[in-house]
PDB file of C-alpha atoms in Angstrom:
ATOM      1  CA  MET H   1      10.872 -67.508 -21.069  1.00  0.00           C
ATOM      2  CA  ALA H   2      10.641 -64.605 -23.482  1.00  0.00           C
ATOM      3  CA  ARG H   3      14.324 -63.731 -23.170  1.00  0.00           C
ATOM      4  CA  VAL H   4      15.388 -67.309 -23.784  1.00  0.00           C
ATOM      5  CA  ALA H   5      12.999 -67.662 -26.745  1.00  0.00           C
ATOM      6  CA  LEU H   6      14.719 -64.699 -28.376  1.00  0.00           C
ATOM      7  CA  ASP H   7      18.175 -66.052 -27.468  1.00  0.00           C
ATOM      8  CA  TRP H   8      18.937 -62.835 -25.573  1.00  0.00           C
ATOM      9  CA  GLY H   9      21.233 -62.632 -22.586  1.00  0.00           C
ATOM     10  CA  THR H  10      20.464 -60.311 -19.719  1.00  0.00           C
ATOM     11  CA  ARG H  11      22.793 -57.684 -21.195  1.00  0.00           C
ATOM     12  CA  ASP H  12      21.014 -57.929 -24.565  1.00  0.00           C
ATOM     13  CA  LEU H  13      17.633 -57.320 -22.967  1.00  0.00           C
ATOM     14  CA  ALA H  14      19.012 -54.537 -20.795  1.00  0.00           C
ATOM     15  CA  ALA H  15      20.444 -52.748 -23.846  1.00  0.00           C
ATOM     16  CA  LYS H  16      17.243 -53.146 -25.857  1.00  0.00           C
ATOM     17  CA  ALA H  17      15.111 -51.911 -22.946  1.00  0.00           C
ATOM     18  CA  GLY H  18      17.491 -49.124 -21.960  1.00  0.00           C
ATOM     19  CA  VAL H  19      17.875 -50.352 -18.389  1.00  0.00           C
ATOM     20  CA  SER H  20      20.788 -51.808 -16.447  1.00  0.00           C
ATOM     21  CA  PRO H  21      21.592 -55.531 -16.370  1.00  0.00           C
ATOM     22  CA  ASP H  22      21.029 -55.336 -12.591  1.00  0.00           C
ATOM     23  CA  THR H  23      17.461 -54.188 -13.265  1.00  0.00           C
ATOM     24  CA  ILE H  24      16.892 -57.229 -15.488  1.00  0.00           C
ATOM     25  CA  ALA H  25      18.317 -59.512 -12.787  1.00  0.00           C
ATOM     26  CA  ARG H  26      16.001 -57.950 -10.183  1.00  0.00           C
ATOM     27  CA  PHE H  27      13.046 -58.353 -12.559  1.00  0.00           C
ATOM     28  CA  GLU H  28      13.852 -62.024 -13.148  1.00  0.00           C
ATOM     29  CA  ARG H  29      14.148 -62.638  -9.408  1.00  0.00           C
ATOM     30  CA  GLY H  30      10.624 -61.304  -9.036  1.00  0.00           C
ATOM     31  CA  GLU H  31      11.571 -58.147  -7.175  1.00  0.00           C
ATOM     32  CA  GLN H  32       9.193 -55.196  -7.304  1.00  0.00           C
ATOM     33  CA  LEU H  33      10.058 -52.676 -10.044  1.00  0.00           C
ATOM     34  CA  LYS H  34       8.356 -49.453 -11.049  1.00  0.00           C
ATOM     35  CA  SER H  35       5.473 -50.132 -13.420  1.00  0.00           C
ATOM     36  CA  ALA H  36       7.100 -47.868 -16.030  1.00  0.00           C
ATOM     37  CA  THR H  37      10.259 -50.018 -15.919  1.00  0.00           C
ATOM     38  CA  VAL H  38       8.258 -53.217 -16.366  1.00  0.00           C
ATOM     39  CA  ALA H  39       6.407 -51.600 -19.288  1.00  0.00           C
ATOM     40  CA  THR H  40       9.741 -50.658 -20.881  1.00  0.00           C
ATOM     41  CA  ILE H  41      11.019 -54.225 -20.578  1.00  0.00           C
ATOM     42  CA  GLN H  42       7.759 -55.570 -21.973  1.00  0.00           C
ATOM     43  CA  ALA H  43       7.966 -53.126 -24.900  1.00  0.00           C
ATOM     44  CA  ALA H  44      11.468 -54.400 -25.703  1.00  0.00           C
ATOM     45  CA  PHE H  45      10.129 -57.953 -25.829  1.00  0.00           C
ATOM     46  CA  HIS H  46       7.227 -56.839 -27.983  1.00  0.00           C
ATOM     47  CA  ALA H  47       9.617 -55.118 -30.399  1.00  0.00           C
ATOM     48  CA  GLY H  48      11.598 -58.370 -30.506  1.00  0.00           C
ATOM     49  CA  GLY H  49       8.532 -60.301 -31.649  1.00  0.00           C
ATOM     50  CA  ILE H  50       7.127 -61.636 -28.386  1.00  0.00           C
ATOM     51  CA  GLU H  51       3.443 -61.618 -27.482  1.00  0.00           C
ATOM     52  CA  PHE H  52       2.313 -62.032 -23.877  1.00  0.00           C
ATOM     53  CA  ILE H  53      -0.594 -64.414 -23.265  1.00  0.00           C
ATOM     54  CA  PRO H  54      -2.892 -63.576 -20.338  1.00  0.00           C
ATOM     55  CA  GLU H  55      -4.255 -66.134 -17.903  1.00  0.00           C
ATOM     56  CA  ASN H  56      -6.748 -68.201 -19.871  1.00  0.00           C
ATOM     57  CA  GLY H  57      -7.241 -71.308 -17.790  1.00  0.00           C
ATOM     58  CA  GLY H  58      -3.898 -72.723 -18.894  1.00  0.00           C
ATOM     59  CA  GLY H  59      -1.725 -70.113 -17.208  1.00  0.00           C
ATOM     60  CA  VAL H  60       0.092 -67.030 -18.411  1.00  0.00           C
ATOM     61  CA  GLY H  61       2.793 -67.360 -21.042  1.00  0.00           C
ATOM     62  CA  VAL H  62       4.566 -65.977 -24.060  1.00  0.00           C
ATOM     63  CA  ARG H  63       4.733 -66.798 -27.739  1.00  0.00           C
ATOM     64  CA  PHE H  64       6.080 -65.303 -30.926  1.00  0.00           C
ATOM     65  CA  LYS H  65       3.767 -62.760 -32.549  1.00  0.00           C
ATOM     66  CA  LYS H  66       2.282 -63.561 -35.931  1.00  0.00           C
ATOM     67  CA  PRO H  67       4.291 -61.789 -38.602  1.00  0.00           C
ATOM     68  CA  ALA H  68       2.572 -58.727 -40.075  1.00  0.00           C
ATOM     69  CA  SER H  69       1.140 -59.409 -43.503  1.00  0.00           C
TER      70      SER H  69
END
């Protein structure tokens, strides 16, 4: 969801996260990755303006961060 919201392809995300497109494909298939790799991908999304929403009764999700004032 986050990648689509930013209009990024798998190669875009891979470049921004500094990982291979194959790593992104494995991540999106739900395969197990090293926690450091997942953190790197999440940091790339965060830098792109995405905020991750934890489980809060309505399920986990993503949204755009509020712009800094």
